[in-house]
Amino acid sequence: MAKRLRGAPDDCRYRVAISATVSFSLGFLDWPSLPVLVVLLTVYGLALTADSAPTSATITEVVDEASMGTALSLQSLVGFGGTVVSPVVFGLAVDTSGYGVALATLGVAAGLGLLSVAALHRSERQKLSRLRSIGENLSQ
């Protein structure tokens, strides 16, 4: 189980980091050639669409079964809530500061996701450590 727990949060972390990096960099590039832009946007799109399944898998692996419905619905609320708020924030950023800053706001949102995954990963490492120490105490 420990291997599975390490896998899903790591997968989430890498995908969100890619998304954040591309979001920040897209707005400040000096309009690269079309092939470079297509590659960047393809990587960005793949990273964005591929983070939901590992996030749900992580939640199902780390949350107690009795709280599973609440945890998954909270994930949906936060995820879909972001899709409601982000266009408004993006539009305000474009109007006040331009596309570079607007795209960076998407990177900030991804960065917040990255912090959440890191907190979850740290929490799981602590839980596994406690379980190991309990197991060692029982075996003595």
Tab-separated table of N, CA and C in Angstrom:
chain	number	residue	atom	x	y	z
A	1	MET	N	0.812	-1.188	0.000
A	1	MET	CA	0.000	0.000	0.000
A	1	MET	C	0.864	1.263	0.000
A	2	ALA	N	2.005	1.233	0.694
A	2	ALA	CA	2.861	2.427	0.745
A	2	ALA	C	3.319	2.822	-0.647
A	3	LYS	N	3.593	1.841	-1.488
A	3	LYS	CA	4.029	2.152	-2.843
A	3	LYS	C	2.915	2.864	-3.614
A	4	ARG	N	1.683	2.372	-3.447
A	4	ARG	CA	0.553	3.034	-4.104
A	4	ARG	C	0.373	4.455	-3.592
A	5	LEU	N	0.528	4.650	-2.291
A	5	LEU	CA	0.345	5.981	-1.723
A	5	LEU	C	1.392	6.955	-2.216
A	6	ARG	N	2.605	6.467	-2.418
A	6	ARG	CA	3.643	7.354	-2.943
A	6	ARG	C	3.380	7.679	-4.405
A	7	GLY	N	2.830	6.730	-5.158
A	7	GLY	CA	2.663	6.913	-6.594
A	7	GLY	C	1.667	7.981	-6.980
A	8	ALA	N	0.469	7.937	-6.427
A	8	ALA	CA	-0.569	8.883	-6.842
A	8	ALA	C	-0.222	10.324	-6.479
A	9	PRO	N	0.206	10.605	-5.227
A	9	PRO	CA	0.587	12.002	-4.938
A	9	PRO	C	1.759	12.482	-5.790
A	10	ASP	N	2.729	11.608	-6.047
A	10	ASP	CA	3.852	12.010	-6.897
A	10	ASP	C	3.365	12.328	-8.298
A	11	ASP	N	2.466	11.499	-8.822
A	11	ASP	CA	1.919	11.725	-10.149
A	11	ASP	C	1.198	13.070	-10.197
A	12	CYS	N	0.385	13.348	-9.180
A	12	CYS	CA	-0.313	14.641	-9.102
A	12	CYS	C	0.682	15.788	-9.058
A	13	ARG	N	1.700	15.617	-8.231
A	13	ARG	CA	2.684	16.687	-8.054
A	13	ARG	C	3.376	17.024	-9.375
A	14	TYR	N	3.777	16.015	-10.132
A	14	TYR	CA	4.468	16.264	-11.401
A	14	TYR	C	3.561	16.951	-12.404
A	15	ARG	N	2.329	16.495	-12.495
A	15	ARG	CA	1.399	17.082	-13.471
A	15	ARG	C	1.062	18.533	-13.122
A	16	VAL	N	0.828	18.789	-11.844
A	16	VAL	CA	0.507	20.158	-11.427
A	16	VAL	C	1.721	21.061	-11.599
A	17	ALA	N	2.911	20.547	-11.337
A	17	ALA	CA	4.133	21.346	-11.520
A	17	ALA	C	4.323	21.704	-12.995
A	18	ILE	N	4.054	20.760	-13.878
A	18	ILE	CA	4.146	21.040	-15.320
A	18	ILE	C	3.138	22.118	-15.696
A	19	SER	N	1.918	21.971	-15.218
A	19	SER	CA	0.872	22.945	-15.516
A	19	SER	C	1.254	24.334	-15.020
A	20	ALA	N	1.756	24.423	-13.790
A	20	ALA	CA	2.147	25.716	-13.231
A	20	ALA	C	3.288	26.339	-14.023
A	21	THR	N	4.275	25.540	-14.366
A	21	THR	CA	5.433	26.035	-15.104
A	21	THR	C	5.024	26.577	-16.472
A	22	VAL	N	4.210	25.822	-17.182
A	22	VAL	CA	3.783	26.269	-18.509
A	22	VAL	C	2.902	27.513	-18.388
A	23	SER	N	2.013	27.546	-17.381
A	23	SER	CA	1.150	28.727	-17.198
A	23	SER	C	1.973	29.987	-16.994
A	24	PHE	N	2.956	29.898	-16.103
A	24	PHE	CA	3.792	31.071	-15.847
A	24	PHE	C	4.587	31.479	-17.081
A	25	SER	N	5.122	30.502	-17.785
A	25	SER	CA	6.017	30.835	-18.890
A	25	SER	C	5.286	31.298	-20.145
A	26	LEU	N	4.089	30.790	-20.395
A	26	LEU	CA	3.368	31.143	-21.622
A	26	LEU	C	3.142	32.644	-21.770
A	27	GLY	N	2.761	33.276	-20.709
A	27	GLY	CA	2.441	34.694	-20.798
A	27	GLY	C	3.641	35.594	-20.987
A	28	PHE	N	4.811	35.095	-20.680
A	28	PHE	CA	5.998	35.952	-20.735
A	28	PHE	C	6.967	35.556	-21.842
A	29	LEU	N	6.564	34.587	-22.665
A	29	LEU	CA	7.400	34.233	-23.816
A	29	LEU	C	7.272	35.323	-24.869
A	30	ASP	N	8.319	35.520	-25.604
A	30	ASP	CA	8.295	36.525	-26.666
A	30	ASP	C	7.777	35.858	-27.940
A	31	TRP	N	6.531	35.436	-27.884
A	31	TRP	CA	5.858	34.705	-28.950
A	31	TRP	C	6.792	33.817	-29.752
A	32	PRO	N	6.955	32.592	-29.253
A	32	PRO	CA	7.836	31.641	-29.933
A	32	PRO	C	7.249	31.227	-31.282
A	33	SER	N	8.021	30.471	-32.008
A	33	SER	CA	7.535	29.992	-33.303
A	33	SER	C	6.302	29.119	-33.091
A	34	LEU	N	5.518	28.950	-34.118
A	34	LEU	CA	4.276	28.181	-34.020
A	34	LEU	C	4.527	26.741	-33.557
A	35	PRO	N	5.534	26.026	-34.091
A	35	PRO	CA	5.762	24.655	-33.604
A	35	PRO	C	6.080	24.604	-32.101
A	36	VAL	N	6.860	25.548	-31.595
A	36	VAL	CA	7.180	25.582	-30.165
A	36	VAL	C	5.919	25.854	-29.357
A	37	LEU	N	5.099	26.777	-29.825
A	37	LEU	CA	3.856	27.104	-29.140
A	37	LEU	C	2.902	25.901	-29.127
A	38	VAL	N	2.824	25.187	-30.246
A	38	VAL	CA	1.954	24.004	-30.319
A	38	VAL	C	2.429	22.938	-29.324
A	39	VAL	N	3.721	22.716	-29.243
A	39	VAL	CA	4.259	21.729	-28.291
A	39	VAL	C	3.949	22.162	-26.856
A	40	LEU	N	4.195	23.426	-26.529
A	40	LEU	CA	3.914	23.925	-25.178
A	40	LEU	C	2.438	23.788	-24.814
A	41	LEU	N	1.571	24.167	-25.732
A	41	LEU	CA	0.137	24.088	-25.449
A	41	LEU	C	-0.348	22.644	-25.368
A	42	THR	N	0.264	21.756	-26.134
A	42	THR	CA	-0.083	20.329	-26.046
A	42	THR	C	0.319	19.770	-24.688
A	43	VAL	N	1.532	20.067	-24.250
A	43	VAL	CA	1.988	19.623	-22.929
A	43	VAL	C	1.079	20.203	-21.850
A	44	TYR	N	0.743	21.463	-21.983
A	44	TYR	CA	-0.124	22.134	-21.020
A	44	TYR	C	-1.497	21.455	-20.964
A	45	GLY	N	-2.075	21.215	-22.112
A	45	GLY	CA	-3.385	20.571	-22.176
A	45	GLY	C	-3.372	19.174	-21.591
A	46	LEU	N	-2.324	18.411	-21.884
A	46	LEU	CA	-2.217	17.061	-21.324
A	46	LEU	C	-2.057	17.106	-19.809
A	47	ALA	N	-1.267	18.024	-19.323
A	47	ALA	CA	-1.068	18.143	-17.872
A	47	ALA	C	-2.369	18.560	-17.188
A	48	LEU	N	-3.107	19.464	-17.793
A	48	LEU	CA	-4.362	19.921	-17.191
A	48	LEU	C	-5.415	18.829	-17.141
A	49	THR	N	-5.562	18.099	-18.234
A	49	THR	CA	-6.624	17.103	-18.293
A	49	THR	C	-6.258	15.816	-17.565
A	50	ALA	N	-4.993	15.598	-17.310
A	50	ALA	CA	-4.569	14.336	-16.705
A	50	ALA	C	-4.429	14.401	-15.197
A	51	ASP	N	-4.771	15.532	-14.573
A	51	ASP	CA	-4.554	15.589	-13.124
A	51	ASP	C	-5.775	15.165	-12.307
A	52	SER	N	-6.936	15.082	-12.911
A	52	SER	CA	-8.140	14.747	-12.162
A	52	SER	C	-8.144	13.298	-11.677
A	53	ALA	N	-7.810	12.365	-12.550
A	53	ALA	CA	-7.832	10.951	-12.155
A	53	ALA	C	-6.837	10.641	-11.036
A	54	PRO	N	-5.567	11.094	-11.126
A	54	PRO	CA	-4.662	10.827	-10.007
A	54	PRO	C	-5.094	11.511	-8.712
A	55	THR	N	-5.730	12.675	-8.826
A	55	THR	CA	-6.211	13.356	-7.623
A	55	THR	C	-7.313	12.537	-6.967
A	56	SER	N	-8.255	12.070	-7.753
A	56	SER	CA	-9.325	11.228	-7.206
A	56	SER	C	-8.760	9.929	-6.640
A	57	ALA	N	-7.794	9.342	-7.326
A	57	ALA	CA	-7.176	8.108	-6.829
A	57	ALA	C	-6.472	8.349	-5.503
A	58	THR	N	-5.781	9.470	-5.387
A	58	THR	CA	-5.100	9.804	-4.139
A	58	THR	C	-6.110	9.922	-3.012
A	59	ILE	N	-7.205	10.601	-3.276
A	59	ILE	CA	-8.228	10.776	-2.245
A	59	ILE	C	-8.788	9.425	-1.813
A	60	THR	N	-9.077	8.554	-2.771
A	60	THR	CA	-9.645	7.252	-2.407
A	60	THR	C	-8.656	6.390	-1.644
A	61	GLU	N	-7.368	6.630	-1.814
A	61	GLU	CA	-6.363	5.842	-1.113
A	61	GLU	C	-6.062	6.354	0.283
A	62	VAL	N	-6.264	7.637	0.527
A	62	VAL	CA	-5.827	8.199	1.811
A	62	VAL	C	-6.966	8.578	2.753
A	63	VAL	N	-8.177	8.669	2.250
A	63	VAL	CA	-9.298	9.072	3.093
A	63	VAL	C	-9.994	7.831	3.643
A	64	ASP	N	-10.421	7.905	4.906
A	64	ASP	CA	-11.179	6.812	5.495
A	64	ASP	C	-12.434	6.557	4.682
A	65	GLU	N	-12.801	5.298	4.586
A	65	GLU	CA	-13.945	4.914	3.762
A	65	GLU	C	-15.233	5.620	4.193
A	66	ALA	N	-15.381	5.851	5.494
A	66	ALA	CA	-16.592	6.498	6.001
A	66	ALA	C	-16.714	7.949	5.523
A	67	SER	N	-15.601	8.563	5.142
A	67	SER	CA	-15.609	9.964	4.697
A	67	SER	C	-15.394	10.123	3.199
A	68	MET	N	-15.392	9.017	2.472
A	68	MET	CA	-15.054	9.043	1.052
A	68	MET	C	-15.980	9.953	0.240
A	69	GLY	N	-17.290	9.839	0.434
A	69	GLY	CA	-18.235	10.654	-0.329
A	69	GLY	C	-18.027	12.136	-0.084
A	70	THR	N	-17.817	12.496	1.168
A	70	THR	CA	-17.588	13.896	1.508
A	70	THR	C	-16.303	14.403	0.870
A	71	ALA	N	-15.245	13.599	0.948
A	71	ALA	CA	-13.950	14.019	0.393
A	71	ALA	C	-14.023	14.195	-1.116
A	72	LEU	N	-14.653	13.254	-1.815
A	72	LEU	CA	-14.757	13.357	-3.274
A	72	LEU	C	-15.672	14.509	-3.696
A	73	SER	N	-16.733	14.753	-2.924
A	73	SER	CA	-17.597	15.881	-3.275
A	73	SER	C	-16.895	17.206	-3.001
A	74	LEU	N	-16.065	17.256	-1.958
A	74	LEU	CA	-15.283	18.464	-1.697
A	74	LEU	C	-14.273	18.709	-2.827
A	75	GLN	N	-13.671	17.628	-3.325
A	75	GLN	CA	-12.757	17.760	-4.458
A	75	GLN	C	-13.501	18.340	-5.661
A	76	SER	N	-14.701	17.854	-5.922
A	76	SER	CA	-15.496	18.370	-7.041
A	76	SER	C	-15.873	19.827	-6.834
A	77	LEU	N	-16.253	20.168	-5.610
A	77	LEU	CA	-16.622	21.553	-5.305
A	77	LEU	C	-15.454	22.502	-5.554
A	78	VAL	N	-14.285	22.134	-5.055
A	78	VAL	CA	-13.109	22.985	-5.237
A	78	VAL	C	-12.732	23.060	-6.721
A	79	GLY	N	-12.751	21.906	-7.391
A	79	GLY	CA	-12.377	21.881	-8.811
A	79	GLY	C	-13.322	22.685	-9.682
A	80	PHE	N	-14.620	22.447	-9.532
A	80	PHE	CA	-15.584	23.169	-10.354
A	80	PHE	C	-15.729	24.617	-9.903
A	81	GLY	N	-15.526	24.862	-8.610
A	81	GLY	CA	-15.544	26.245	-8.119
A	81	GLY	C	-14.439	27.059	-8.773
A	82	GLY	N	-13.292	26.418	-8.965
A	82	GLY	CA	-12.184	27.086	-9.655
A	82	GLY	C	-12.520	27.441	-11.084
A	83	THR	N	-13.310	26.588	-11.739
A	83	THR	CA	-13.678	26.885	-13.133
A	83	THR	C	-14.683	28.021	-13.210
A	84	VAL	N	-15.358	28.320	-12.110
A	84	VAL	CA	-16.281	29.454	-12.081
A	84	VAL	C	-15.517	30.749	-11.816
A	85	VAL	N	-14.577	30.696	-10.878
A	85	VAL	CA	-13.855	31.894	-10.454
A	85	VAL	C	-12.733	32.272	-11.421
A	86	SER	N	-12.043	31.294	-11.970
A	86	SER	CA	-10.845	31.603	-12.765
A	86	SER	C	-11.102	32.484	-13.992
A	87	PRO	N	-12.200	32.331	-14.731
A	87	PRO	CA	-12.398	33.257	-15.856
A	87	PRO	C	-12.548	34.717	-15.420
A	88	VAL	N	-13.165	34.926	-14.264
A	88	VAL	CA	-13.330	36.291	-13.760
A	88	VAL	C	-11.966	36.872	-13.384
A	89	VAL	N	-11.181	36.081	-12.641
A	89	VAL	CA	-9.844	36.534	-12.241
A	89	VAL	C	-8.974	36.762	-13.473
A	90	PHE	N	-9.032	35.831	-14.425
A	90	PHE	CA	-8.253	35.949	-15.655
A	90	PHE	C	-8.637	37.223	-16.408
A	91	GLY	N	-9.952	37.457	-16.540
A	91	GLY	CA	-10.420	38.648	-17.249
A	91	GLY	C	-9.988	39.938	-16.576
A	92	LEU	N	-10.079	39.973	-15.256
A	92	LEU	CA	-9.628	41.165	-14.531
A	92	LEU	C	-8.128	41.382	-14.727
A	93	ALA	N	-7.363	40.286	-14.703
A	93	ALA	CA	-5.911	40.405	-14.885
A	93	ALA	C	-5.580	40.895	-16.293
A	94	VAL	N	-6.305	40.397	-17.309
A	94	VAL	CA	-6.073	40.864	-18.683
A	94	VAL	C	-6.387	42.350	-18.783
A	95	ASP	N	-7.518	42.751	-18.225
A	95	ASP	CA	-7.933	44.159	-18.312
A	95	ASP	C	-6.971	45.098	-17.604
A	96	THR	N	-6.423	44.672	-16.485
A	96	THR	CA	-5.580	45.571	-15.697
A	96	THR	C	-4.096	45.446	-16.004
A	97	SER	N	-3.648	44.233	-16.403
A	97	SER	CA	-2.198	44.026	-16.523
A	97	SER	C	-1.736	43.314	-17.788
A	98	GLY	N	-2.644	42.775	-18.564
A	98	GLY	CA	-2.254	42.100	-19.793
A	98	GLY	C	-2.217	40.585	-19.661
A	99	TYR	N	-1.952	39.938	-20.780
A	99	TYR	CA	-2.011	38.479	-20.829
A	99	TYR	C	-0.913	37.785	-20.034
A	100	GLY	N	0.245	38.387	-19.914
A	100	GLY	CA	1.319	37.758	-19.139
A	100	GLY	C	0.904	37.521	-17.705
A	101	VAL	N	0.350	38.532	-17.085
A	101	VAL	CA	-0.105	38.415	-15.693
A	101	VAL	C	-1.327	37.505	-15.619
A	102	ALA	N	-2.213	37.596	-16.600
A	102	ALA	CA	-3.405	36.744	-16.593
A	102	ALA	C	-3.020	35.266	-16.629
A	103	LEU	N	-2.091	34.912	-17.502
A	103	LEU	CA	-1.642	33.517	-17.548
A	103	LEU	C	-0.916	33.126	-16.265
A	104	ALA	N	-0.230	34.074	-15.659
A	104	ALA	CA	0.444	33.782	-14.391
A	104	ALA	C	-0.563	33.483	-13.285
A	105	THR	N	-1.777	34.060	-13.356
A	105	THR	CA	-2.783	33.733	-12.342
A	105	THR	C	-3.151	32.254	-12.400
A	106	LEU	N	-3.132	31.676	-13.601
A	106	LEU	CA	-3.381	30.236	-13.722
A	106	LEU	C	-2.244	29.452	-13.083
A	107	GLY	N	-1.036	29.964	-13.222
A	107	GLY	CA	0.110	29.331	-12.576
A	107	GLY	C	0.023	29.412	-11.060
A	108	VAL	N	-0.495	30.523	-10.560
A	108	VAL	CA	-0.678	30.662	-9.107
A	108	VAL	C	-1.683	29.627	-8.613
A	109	ALA	N	-2.772	29.460	-9.346
A	109	ALA	CA	-3.775	28.461	-8.963
A	109	ALA	C	-3.167	27.060	-8.969
A	110	ALA	N	-2.376	26.762	-9.982
A	110	ALA	CA	-1.715	25.458	-10.024
A	110	ALA	C	-0.721	25.328	-8.875
A	111	GLY	N	-0.063	26.421	-8.536
A	111	GLY	CA	0.865	26.402	-7.402
A	111	GLY	C	0.156	26.091	-6.096
A	112	LEU	N	-1.053	26.624	-5.923
A	112	LEU	CA	-1.849	26.297	-4.733
A	112	LEU	C	-2.202	24.808	-4.718
A	113	GLY	N	-2.499	24.272	-5.887
A	113	GLY	CA	-2.742	22.828	-5.981
A	113	GLY	C	-1.510	22.031	-5.615
A	114	LEU	N	-0.364	22.523	-6.037
A	114	LEU	CA	0.904	21.859	-5.722
A	114	LEU	C	1.161	21.864	-4.216
A	115	LEU	N	0.859	22.974	-3.562
A	115	LEU	CA	0.999	23.042	-2.104
A	115	LEU	C	0.056	22.060	-1.411
A	116	SER	N	-1.151	21.916	-1.949
A	116	SER	CA	-2.111	20.969	-1.375
A	116	SER	C	-1.620	19.534	-1.503
A	117	VAL	N	-1.095	19.195	-2.666
A	117	VAL	CA	-0.569	17.839	-2.868
A	117	VAL	C	0.625	17.594	-1.957
A	118	ALA	N	1.482	18.595	-1.797
A	118	ALA	CA	2.645	18.443	-0.910
A	118	ALA	C	2.203	18.237	0.535
A	119	ALA	N	1.178	18.961	0.969
A	119	ALA	CA	0.665	18.793	2.334
A	119	ALA	C	0.078	17.400	2.516
A	120	LEU	N	-0.638	16.922	1.519
A	120	LEU	CA	-1.203	15.575	1.582
A	120	LEU	C	-0.103	14.531	1.634
A	121	HIS	N	0.910	14.712	0.812
A	121	HIS	CA	2.035	13.776	0.765
A	121	HIS	C	2.755	13.746	2.111
A	122	ARG	N	2.989	14.902	2.695
A	122	ARG	CA	3.648	14.986	4.005
A	122	ARG	C	2.799	14.304	5.076
A	123	SER	N	1.495	14.528	5.035
A	123	SER	CA	0.583	13.913	5.992
A	123	SER	C	0.614	12.396	5.881
A	124	GLU	N	0.642	11.899	4.652
A	124	GLU	CA	0.676	10.452	4.446
A	124	GLU	C	1.998	9.848	4.909
A	125	ARG	N	3.108	10.548	4.685
A	125	ARG	CA	4.404	10.044	5.165
A	125	ARG	C	4.402	9.952	6.678
A	126	GLN	N	3.820	10.950	7.338
A	126	GLN	CA	3.749	10.923	8.802
A	126	GLN	C	2.863	9.777	9.275
A	127	LYS	N	1.749	9.560	8.592
A	127	LYS	CA	0.846	8.469	8.965
A	127	LYS	C	1.546	7.120	8.792
A	128	LEU	N	2.254	6.941	7.672
A	128	LEU	CA	2.973	5.689	7.444
A	128	LEU	C	4.068	5.481	8.477
A	129	SER	N	4.730	6.554	8.857
A	129	SER	CA	5.776	6.464	9.871
A	129	SER	C	5.188	6.011	11.208
A	130	ARG	N	4.039	6.576	11.567
A	130	ARG	CA	3.383	6.173	12.813
A	130	ARG	C	2.970	4.715	12.756
A	131	LEU	N	2.437	4.275	11.612
A	131	LEU	CA	2.035	2.877	11.467
A	131	LEU	C	3.232	1.939	11.579
A	132	ARG	N	4.354	2.341	10.982
A	132	ARG	CA	5.561	1.515	11.087
A	132	ARG	C	6.018	1.393	12.536
A	133	SER	N	6.005	2.508	13.251
A	133	SER	CA	6.467	2.462	14.639
A	133	SER	C	5.515	1.630	15.496
A	134	ILE	N	4.222	1.684	15.222
A	134	ILE	CA	3.265	0.837	15.953
A	134	ILE	C	3.558	-0.634	15.648
A	135	GLY	N	3.797	-0.927	14.371
A	135	GLY	CA	4.125	-2.307	13.978
A	135	GLY	C	5.397	-2.802	14.636
A	136	GLU	N	6.394	-1.937	14.702
A	136	GLU	CA	7.657	-2.334	15.357
A	136	GLU	C	7.446	-2.557	16.834
A	137	ASN	N	6.633	-1.724	17.474
A	137	ASN	CA	6.353	-1.895	18.901
A	137	ASN	C	5.592	-3.177	19.175
A	138	LEU	N	4.658	-3.544	18.268
A	138	LEU	CA	3.894	-4.769	18.434
A	138	LEU	C	4.741	-6.013	18.232
A	139	SER	N	5.737	-5.907	17.347
A	139	SER	CA	6.573	-7.074	17.066
A	139	SER	C	7.623	-7.308	18.133
A	140	GLN	N	7.824	-6.376	19.034
A	140	GLN	CA	8.840	-6.543	20.087
A	140	GLN	C	8.333	-7.323	21.241
